[in-house]
Amino acid sequence: MTLSLYISGDTTARALGADALVAVLEVQAAAADVPLNIIRSGSRGAFWLEPMLEMDWQGKRIGIGELMASDAEGLLATLLDNPESHPNYLGEVAELPWFANQHRLTFARAGEGDPIDLNTYRALGGLQGLERALSLTPDAVVEEITDSGLRGRGGAAFPAGIKWRTVLGAEADQKYIVCNADEGDSGTFADRLLMESDPFQLLEGMAIAGIAVGATQGYIYLRSEYPRAQLMLNEAIDAARLAGVLGERVLGSDKSFDIEVRLGAGAYICGEETALLDSLEGKRGMVRAKPPLPALEGLFGKPTVVNNVLTLAAASTVLAEGAAAYQAHGTGRSRGTLTVQLAGNIARGGLIEVPYGISLREIVFDWGGGTRSGRPVRAIQVGGPLGAYLPEAQWDLPLDYEAFAQAGAMLGHGGVVVFDDTIDMAAQARFAMAFCVAESCGKCTPCRMGSIRGVEVIDKLVANPADTAQKILLEDLCDTMEHGSLCAMGGLTPSPVRSALRYFPEDFGLAAEAS
Amino acid sequence: MLQFYQPQPDFGTPLRESEQTVSLTIDGVEVTVAEGTSVMRAAADAGVKIPRLCATDSLEPFGSCRICLVEIEGMRGKPASCTTPVAEGMVVNTQSDQLAKVRRGVMELYISDHPLDCLTCPVNGDCELQDTAGEVGLREVRYGFEGANHLSADKDTSNPYFTFDASKCIVCSRCVRACEETQGTFALTIDGRGFDSKVSAGQDELFMDSDCVSCGACVDACPTATLTENSIIDAGVPEHSAITTCAYCGVGCSFKAELRGNTVVRMTPNKDGHANEGHSCVKGRFAFGYATHKDRISEPMVRDSIDQPWRTVSWEEAIAFTAARFRGIQEQHGRNSVGAITSSRCTNEEVYLVQKLVRAGFGNNNVDTCARVCHSPTGYGLKTTLGESAGTQTFASVAKADVVLIMGANPTDAHPVFASRMKRRLREGARLIVIDPRQIELVDTAHIRADYHLPVNPGTNVAILNALAYTIVEEGLQDSDFIADRCEEPAFAEWLAFIQEPQHSPEASAEFTGVDPELVRGAARLYATGGNSAIYYGLGVTEHSQGSTSVMAIANLAMLTGNLGREGVGVNPLRGQNNVQGSCDMGSFPHELPGYRHISDAATRSLFESHWGVSLDPDPGMRIPNMFNAAVAGEFRGLYCQGEDVAQSDPNTHHIEAALSALDCLVVQDIFLNETAKFAHVFLPGSSFLEKNGTFTNAERRISRVRKVMPAQAGMEDWEVTQALANAMGCPMTYSHPSEIMDEIAALTPTFAGVSYERLDEQGSVQWPCNTESPTGTPIMHVDSFVRGKGYFGITEFVPTEERANRRFPLLLTTGRILSQYNVGAQTRRTANTVWHEEDVLEIHPHDAEQYGISEQDWVGISSRAGDTVLRAAISERVKPGVVYTTFHHPVSGANVVTTDNSDWATNCPEYKVTAVHVEKVAEPSQWQRRHREVHRLQTSLLAEAGRE
């Protein structure tokens, strides 16, 4: 009998040694003349356990984690004989508290099977959303999205239903669905994981969007740093076309929809939707002034839905399970689930999908297990490089867009980066400005010129903390950037700077402000 | 009236047109504007200037400088007023403490990377950055000046007319956007990102090495001293200005001549000029230095024979000398032995006076104009079919065209400012058909690619036009309602039978045209069914033995498809010279009085007779070729040549030179001692367009004022000289100002009845017809019916030219223009424009070059049955195999030594565009070129002797 094993083929697992593990197992199988089938599933996102091996054992899907090729002597024999005897045996994967306490909708299939096998996708409940969408009127599909409360997962959290409604209502000979897969925030990897572990879900979500708004062409704008995702997407697109899921008659309907993957060229700003559209059009990626909204004049001037990978993927869940089911998760105006990506100095890093409303402290300590260095956590940056640094006083904030906004922070794309007590927050503030220097598109003055002056002013301030004029200038500069910038790049760069200055003044050599 | 210099008003964002209006409140002032208007422009309407740097009303809003932020009730943040459109009931505040702080904050950033050398800066006092810093109240730059900066960035001085000083750049992208939106060349970009963003020509090249065409749009758009005219750097900002009209091509751009004293320091395209709407090209914008070139001759000169030195004389003596010579010739050889050629570069008033002098003073009708050799077939063809000798549209009409058909024209070189307008429409998605033997730039250029390029063999235009019409009829694509309603039935029926003859099919005509029939059919379908279709054509249509037939065939196509009488369609001749339309309008042709009325028409004649107090000869006089033939025969002996260089520009130079040499008295009125003047007995120094008052009429029938901004170098304006000569010849003229001449023209010419200098001052310009029916002029002609009543379908049988490739002359030479040079080059060769085109070259396809053993830069001898010359070779795939191409901007090139005296059957317009030639590699210039050099040396020495007197 053939032995079937699941080992992730995603970028992180491979970086941690999954390919070597596969090679060792294949050598052992050949030597023992054991028929072996290794399925390169996608990762489930528990990167702290990768490389992880899974197999069906006595009716359960069990796992063995942190399995390095160097420690794999006699591994095959153990697996054949009694995997439970392996020192790294994890038991039933789904029962691990790290997974069991999550609430996986979007990432439910991640790690289950071959990501580019359409039959597996169907068997795991895929395409139900698309089938349902095809049975509804476009208006009803948009209504479902609106009722689900789904908001954009790229960071701005704009209600997807309103955006889709606008595109649906726009008169045009051509409309587009554009997937923003230029995942550039520090500490984020959810989009990549989805594209590598469950690419069909994204294609399905885009097809639903296309059917909803009347678009026949979709583009995935993928950052060039994701070659594996590119491969998986293209193979999935080929398979979907072959099976009639994409193309002229989607699932035998009279609707057509096709998708093409386009690569970025390494610019963070091209994750901003209008710069992305410029880049997709073959131009230099420059932020466009709004209006016109991309929903009305987007790609090549045509009405365009621009949504993040996770937003589009969630659309398939909404359609498959119904707006009410999706809407039942979450809190306040933040409905559904949030995909948190735990990174930085963290003991158990990886992807956690939970309903909105859980606190940051639960995420970092219950799931993350505190710092990897074992030192105390000092600051947590949420929402990418433009997100605020949060001190302990704010770790009980519920993960909710409005609650974070009220605290001068943002959830963004769900990236959580943890720092221990060795961090120099003045250096982090300087880095925020320096990041903006490197990544500004250069169009608007506050961002183009303000960022470099920001670096200079912080240097002067740190060199001479007694120079209060520099602190006032830095605060004024932050105001100018926040109020004056054309897009969120320059507008939000002050956020990490201000939070560092406010919560960690001692790192700048300043006394704490009397509150 | 003296106009002190001030920058042209700027409303920040372009005008929007909409039937819907929107009312809003800005700083407490209620204002109603067209839907789509920006808050910034609405504020300007409400009398509120919002500070800004990256916005200007010639460019689409961009939103980068962040100075123009405002507060709008109910809207989050501080939206940019340039990119935010108005909405009903909007309440806008442009001033608040917060806004003031942000604006100052942004300005502080700008100035932290700007050299503070205002007092020694060339645009001191004329700088938007300086003004805006003042407006926002910047008082200090707390960042200091030791931080990262661009202050040591290199200057790019490669362009002869302007300097790019990157140290002063604020990266507002106005130059980049002007290059894209206004000019359509896409030579500029922003290179790098973030703080390293910088304006870059091409791939970080020098301006001169990039695709830049020196139109000046970027210089105009720059709000700082980054892009500055060298003339301003040298002379300082102007102190007064006057609106005038460019004296180069038939686009007729309106310019502000900006001066310090009597010195023009800059020509700035006038935003309110309807022909150009604030755009310009390298000629009009920069190449005005010829007006003060050392070669200008500022004193009258005479001599008894052309081998004698010139003698500088007073105006009185020169006029008396001329009058006596002409009277003497007429007494001895008859009234018809003298005549005149009017200039398409002179004003309407000057041209009118010369034809009046001929008809009323010489007593014959021997007056012709250089339009004879360019657009006379247009006059004939359009008059015959539509009823008026002029283009049907206004330039702005192209913005409504869905299909543009260009035939025998090269707008990006010859009519660059109109080409930019056309390119904008093409980038918006209008489709393009090009019919030209050569791959002109528009066939494939930045963001534009022709849907169809039909590379027709030279001399077969009629065949291809017939094939297009055949296809439209065969496939039933004609507009039958339009034809039934607007066109003459019997003529159409006859034409319909004619066009359906099998020899007109694309397949059958391919034998002549060399064009794939499928391309022809595709182009025909597109033209007939693509929406509004507009035809633009040039000398590649007219300068043929069947030029007039081609023009008629073009008019037929437009009538056949109903593409006349509204915006976006029409038949549009692209006129070569600034006033070629006007010179024709003014009665320059031997058979026509002003307004295209035949001299044989007794009623018209009596109108002029009673006004002028003379009786007029009812018979048409001699055309230019007739004059030259008669001169060679000894029957024509005196010629007054106004501002035209026939020795260089007319075909078959040997013949022209023989004719000129045979004259007893050749009078040349010009600003330079041109090629023709080398054969002259009297030289009357002319005044440039900057030195006189008058009007020019452009290709869209637009009459625009030419205003005197400096004294006439020779003391007299051209019209005054003609008047003096007329008076000396007993033909009294007493005008004290050109406006009085225009009043006379208006009184005697129905299509000009409403034209006056008062109206021109009031409207800026007027498109004729302008009379009681259309008191403000006529942008689009033939709206409800044709001028002739019903449109006339003329029969357009294709007759191949005799000028065919054969064993002896196996290639066909065709000629054209280049952007930087103008016509015979008399003006542009005396400017820095020569850096772009030092000499005329022969373009030859690589296959032909290989066959004849010719390499790049080789001397190539080109011979035809008329003569031979030598040019350097430029190997190019723009021409197709079997066709060679050159320009004629330099006299020494002798392009017209090669062209023949073949001409249009109806108008005698020369067949410049087809000459069968033989080419071979040679070692030295031709005999004619050697002789030309000798003549040039001799005449220059004869001129020098005059200077010593």
Coordinates of C-alpha atoms in Angstrom, one line a residue, chain B residues 66-385:
Chain B
R66 CA -0.4 70.0 -1.9
I67 CA -0.5 73.7 -1.6
C68 CA -4.0 74.1 -2.9
L69 CA -5.7 72.1 -0.1
V70 CA -9.0 73.4 1.1
E71 CA -11.6 72.4 3.7
I72 CA -15.0 71.2 2.4
E73 CA -17.8 70.8 4.9
G74 CA -18.8 67.2 5.3
M75 CA -15.6 65.9 3.7
R76 CA -12.8 64.3 5.6
G77 CA -9.3 65.7 5.6
K78 CA -8.1 68.5 3.3
P79 CA -8.9 67.7 -0.3
A80 CA -6.8 69.3 -3.0
S81 CA -8.9 71.9 -4.8
C82 CA -7.4 71.1 -8.2
T83 CA -8.5 67.5 -8.2
T84 CA -11.8 67.9 -6.4
P85 CA -14.7 68.5 -8.7
V86 CA -17.5 70.8 -7.5
A87 CA -20.7 69.4 -6.2
E88 CA -24.1 71.0 -5.7
G89 CA -24.4 72.8 -2.4
M90 CA -20.7 72.3 -1.5
V91 CA -19.4 74.7 1.1
V92 CA -15.7 75.4 0.7
N93 CA -13.3 77.3 2.9
T94 CA -10.0 78.2 1.3
Q95 CA -8.6 79.9 4.4
S96 CA -8.1 78.7 7.9
D97 CA -5.3 78.5 10.5
Q98 CA -4.9 74.8 9.8
L99 CA -4.7 75.3 6.1
A100 CA -2.3 78.1 6.5
K101 CA -0.1 75.9 8.6
V102 CA -0.1 73.0 6.2
R103 CA 0.6 75.3 3.2
R104 CA 3.5 76.9 5.0
G105 CA 4.7 73.5 6.1
V106 CA 4.8 72.3 2.5
M107 CA 6.4 75.5 1.3
E108 CA 9.0 75.2 4.0
L109 CA 9.9 71.7 2.6
Y110 CA 10.2 73.1 -1.0
I111 CA 12.4 75.9 0.0
S112 CA 14.6 73.7 2.1
D113 CA 15.9 72.3 -1.2
H114 CA 16.0 75.5 -3.3
P115 CA 18.8 77.9 -4.0
L116 CA 18.0 81.2 -2.4
D117 CA 19.4 83.3 -5.2
C118 CA 16.2 85.1 -6.2
L119 CA 18.0 88.4 -6.8
T120 CA 20.3 86.9 -9.4
C121 CA 17.8 84.4 -10.8
P122 CA 16.7 84.9 -14.4
V123 CA 13.0 84.7 -13.6
N124 CA 13.2 87.0 -10.5
G125 CA 9.8 88.7 -10.4
D126 CA 8.2 86.2 -12.8
C127 CA 8.3 83.0 -10.7
E128 CA 5.4 81.1 -9.3
L129 CA 7.4 79.6 -6.5
Q130 CA 8.5 83.0 -5.4
D131 CA 4.9 84.3 -5.6
T132 CA 3.5 81.3 -3.7
A133 CA 6.1 81.5 -0.9
G134 CA 4.8 85.1 -0.5
E135 CA 1.2 84.1 -0.7
V136 CA 1.5 81.4 2.0
G137 CA 3.6 83.7 4.3
L138 CA 6.7 81.6 4.6
R139 CA 9.1 83.4 7.0
E140 CA 11.7 80.8 7.9
V141 CA 13.1 77.4 6.9
R142 CA 13.7 75.6 10.1
Y143 CA 15.2 72.6 8.4
G144 CA 18.3 74.7 7.5
F145 CA 20.1 74.1 4.2
E146 CA 22.7 71.5 5.2
G147 CA 20.4 68.6 4.6
A148 CA 20.0 66.4 1.5
N149 CA 19.4 68.6 -1.5
H150 CA 19.8 69.0 -5.3
L151 CA 21.5 72.3 -5.2
S152 CA 24.6 71.1 -7.1
A153 CA 22.6 69.4 -9.8
D154 CA 24.1 69.9 -13.3
K155 CA 22.6 72.4 -15.8
D156 CA 21.6 71.0 -19.2
T157 CA 22.5 73.6 -21.7
S158 CA 22.4 71.3 -24.7
N159 CA 19.3 73.0 -26.3
P160 CA 20.2 76.3 -28.1
Y161 CA 17.0 78.0 -26.9
F162 CA 16.5 77.0 -23.3
T163 CA 18.4 75.8 -20.2
F164 CA 17.4 73.1 -17.8
D165 CA 18.6 74.0 -14.3
A166 CA 17.7 71.0 -12.2
S167 CA 18.9 72.7 -9.0
K168 CA 15.7 74.8 -9.2
C169 CA 13.3 72.0 -9.9
I170 CA 10.4 71.4 -7.6
V171 CA 9.4 68.2 -9.3
C172 CA 5.8 69.4 -10.0
S173 CA 5.8 67.4 -13.3
R174 CA 4.3 70.3 -15.2
C175 CA 7.0 70.0 -17.8
V176 CA 6.5 66.2 -18.1
R177 CA 2.8 66.6 -18.4
A178 CA 3.1 69.4 -20.9
C179 CA 5.3 67.2 -23.0
E180 CA 2.6 64.5 -22.8
E181 CA -0.6 66.3 -22.8
T182 CA 0.1 69.5 -24.8
Q183 CA 2.8 68.4 -27.2
G184 CA 2.3 64.6 -27.2
T185 CA 6.0 63.7 -27.6
F186 CA 6.6 62.0 -24.2
A187 CA 10.2 63.0 -24.2
L188 CA 10.2 63.8 -20.5
T189 CA 9.7 61.6 -17.5
I190 CA 10.3 61.6 -13.8
D191 CA 13.2 59.3 -13.0
G192 CA 13.9 57.8 -9.6
R193 CA 11.5 57.8 -6.7
G194 CA 11.0 59.6 -3.4
F195 CA 13.5 62.4 -2.8
D196 CA 15.6 61.2 -5.8
S197 CA 12.7 61.9 -8.2
K198 CA 14.0 64.1 -10.9
V199 CA 12.9 65.3 -14.3
S200 CA 14.7 63.4 -17.0
A201 CA 14.8 63.8 -20.7
G202 CA 14.6 60.4 -22.3
Q203 CA 16.6 57.8 -20.5
D204 CA 18.5 60.3 -18.4
E205 CA 19.9 62.0 -21.5
L206 CA 20.5 65.5 -22.5
F207 CA 17.5 67.3 -23.9
M208 CA 19.1 67.5 -27.3
D209 CA 19.8 63.7 -27.3
S210 CA 16.2 62.9 -26.3
D211 CA 13.0 62.8 -28.4
C212 CA 12.5 66.5 -27.4
V213 CA 11.2 68.6 -30.3
S214 CA 11.9 71.9 -28.6
C215 CA 8.3 73.0 -28.8
G216 CA 8.7 75.0 -25.6
A217 CA 5.6 73.6 -23.9
C218 CA 7.7 72.5 -20.9
V219 CA 9.5 75.9 -20.7
D220 CA 6.1 77.5 -20.7
A221 CA 4.7 75.2 -18.1
C222 CA 7.6 75.5 -15.6
P223 CA 6.6 77.5 -12.6
T224 CA 10.3 78.2 -11.6
A225 CA 13.5 79.0 -13.3
T226 CA 14.2 75.3 -14.0
L227 CA 13.3 75.6 -17.6
T228 CA 14.1 79.1 -18.9
E229 CA 14.5 80.6 -22.3
N230 CA 18.2 81.5 -22.9
S231 CA 16.9 84.9 -24.2
I232 CA 15.4 85.6 -20.8
I233 CA 18.6 84.4 -19.1
D234 CA 20.5 86.9 -21.3
A235 CA 18.2 89.8 -21.3
G236 CA 16.0 89.6 -18.2
V237 CA 12.2 89.4 -18.0
P238 CA 10.2 91.4 -20.5
E239 CA 8.6 94.7 -19.6
H240 CA 5.9 95.0 -22.2
S241 CA 4.1 92.8 -24.8
A242 CA 1.8 92.7 -27.7
I243 CA -0.4 89.9 -29.2
T244 CA 0.6 89.0 -32.7
T245 CA 0.5 86.1 -35.2
C246 CA 3.3 83.8 -36.1
A247 CA 4.8 84.2 -39.6
Y248 CA 5.7 80.6 -40.1
C249 CA 3.3 77.8 -41.2
G250 CA -0.4 77.9 -42.0
V251 CA -1.5 77.0 -38.5
G252 CA -1.2 80.7 -37.7
C253 CA -0.4 80.5 -34.0
S254 CA -1.2 83.5 -31.8
F255 CA 1.8 84.7 -29.8
K256 CA 2.6 87.3 -27.2
A257 CA 5.7 89.1 -28.4
E258 CA 7.4 90.0 -25.2
L259 CA 9.9 92.8 -25.3
R260 CA 12.4 95.0 -23.5
G261 CA 12.3 98.2 -25.4
N262 CA 12.4 97.3 -29.1
T263 CA 14.0 94.0 -28.5
V264 CA 11.9 90.8 -28.6
V265 CA 13.1 88.7 -25.6
R266 CA 10.5 86.0 -25.9
M267 CA 7.6 84.8 -28.0
T268 CA 5.1 83.1 -25.8
P269 CA 2.1 81.2 -27.2
N270 CA -1.1 83.0 -26.5
K271 CA -3.6 80.9 -24.4
D272 CA -6.4 82.8 -25.9
G273 CA -5.3 82.2 -29.5
H274 CA -7.9 80.0 -31.0
A275 CA -5.6 78.4 -33.5
N276 CA -3.0 77.2 -31.0
E277 CA -4.6 77.6 -27.6
G278 CA -1.3 78.3 -25.9
H279 CA 0.9 75.8 -27.8
S280 CA 3.8 76.4 -30.1
C281 CA 6.6 74.8 -32.0
V282 CA 10.3 75.3 -32.3
K283 CA 9.9 77.7 -35.1
G284 CA 7.3 80.1 -33.8
R285 CA 8.4 79.9 -30.2
F286 CA 12.1 80.3 -30.6
A287 CA 13.3 80.9 -34.2
F288 CA 12.6 84.7 -34.4
G289 CA 16.2 85.8 -34.3
Y290 CA 16.3 86.1 -38.1
A291 CA 14.4 89.3 -37.8
T292 CA 17.5 91.0 -36.4
H293 CA 20.1 88.9 -38.3
K294 CA 23.1 90.7 -39.7
D295 CA 22.1 89.5 -43.2
R296 CA 19.0 91.8 -43.1
I297 CA 19.2 94.5 -45.7
S298 CA 17.9 97.8 -44.5
E299 CA 18.5 100.1 -47.4
P300 CA 17.0 100.0 -51.0
M301 CA 19.5 99.1 -53.7
V302 CA 19.4 99.3 -57.5
R303 CA 21.7 98.3 -60.4
D304 CA 21.4 98.4 -64.1
S305 CA 22.4 94.8 -64.7
I306 CA 22.9 91.8 -62.5
D307 CA 26.6 91.6 -63.0
Q308 CA 27.0 95.1 -61.6
P309 CA 27.6 96.0 -57.9
W310 CA 24.5 97.1 -56.0
R311 CA 24.1 100.7 -55.4
T312 CA 22.5 101.8 -52.1
V313 CA 19.9 104.5 -52.8
S314 CA 17.2 106.4 -51.0
W315 CA 13.6 105.1 -51.0
E316 CA 12.7 108.0 -53.4
E317 CA 15.3 107.0 -55.9
A318 CA 14.5 103.3 -55.7
I319 CA 10.8 103.9 -56.2
A320 CA 11.5 106.4 -59.0
F321 CA 14.0 104.0 -60.6
T322 CA 11.5 101.1 -60.5
A323 CA 8.5 103.1 -61.8
A324 CA 10.5 104.5 -64.6
R325 CA 11.8 101.0 -65.6
F326 CA 8.3 99.5 -65.5
R327 CA 6.7 102.3 -67.5
G328 CA 9.6 102.1 -70.0
I329 CA 9.1 98.4 -70.4
Q330 CA 5.4 98.8 -70.9
E331 CA 5.8 101.6 -73.4
Q332 CA 8.3 99.5 -75.4
H333 CA 6.8 96.0 -75.0
G334 CA 3.2 96.6 -74.3
R335 CA 1.0 96.7 -71.2
N336 CA 1.2 93.0 -70.7
S337 CA 5.0 92.8 -70.5
V338 CA 5.1 93.4 -66.7
G339 CA 3.5 91.6 -63.7
A340 CA 3.9 90.7 -60.1
I341 CA 4.1 87.8 -57.8
T342 CA 2.5 88.2 -54.3
S343 CA 3.8 86.6 -51.2
S344 CA 2.0 84.1 -49.0
R345 CA 4.2 85.3 -46.2
C346 CA 3.1 88.9 -46.4
T347 CA 0.0 90.3 -44.8
N348 CA -3.5 90.3 -46.5
E349 CA -3.2 94.1 -46.8
E350 CA 0.2 93.9 -48.5
V351 CA -1.0 91.2 -50.9
Y352 CA -4.1 93.2 -51.7
L353 CA -2.1 96.2 -52.5
V354 CA 0.2 94.4 -54.9
Q355 CA -2.7 92.9 -56.8
K356 CA -4.4 96.2 -56.9
L357 CA -1.2 97.8 -58.2
V358 CA -1.1 95.2 -61.0
R359 CA -4.7 95.5 -62.0
A360 CA -5.2 99.2 -61.5
G361 CA -1.6 100.4 -62.0
F362 CA 0.0 98.1 -64.5
G363 CA -3.4 97.8 -66.2
N364 CA -3.2 94.0 -66.7
N365 CA -4.0 91.0 -64.6
N366 CA -0.5 89.5 -64.5
V367 CA -0.5 88.8 -60.8
D368 CA 0.0 85.4 -59.3
T369 CA 1.0 84.1 -56.0
C370 CA 3.2 81.3 -54.6
A371 CA 0.0 79.4 -53.8
R372 CA 0.3 78.6 -57.5
V373 CA 3.0 76.1 -56.6
C374 CA 1.3 74.7 -53.5
H375 CA -2.4 74.8 -52.9
S376 CA -3.9 76.1 -56.1
P377 CA -5.5 72.7 -56.7
T378 CA -7.2 73.1 -53.4
G379 CA -8.8 76.3 -54.5
Y380 CA -9.9 74.7 -57.8
G381 CA -11.0 71.4 -56.4
L382 CA -13.0 72.6 -53.4
K383 CA -14.5 75.5 -55.3
T384 CA -15.7 73.1 -58.0
T385 CA -17.2 70.5 -55.6

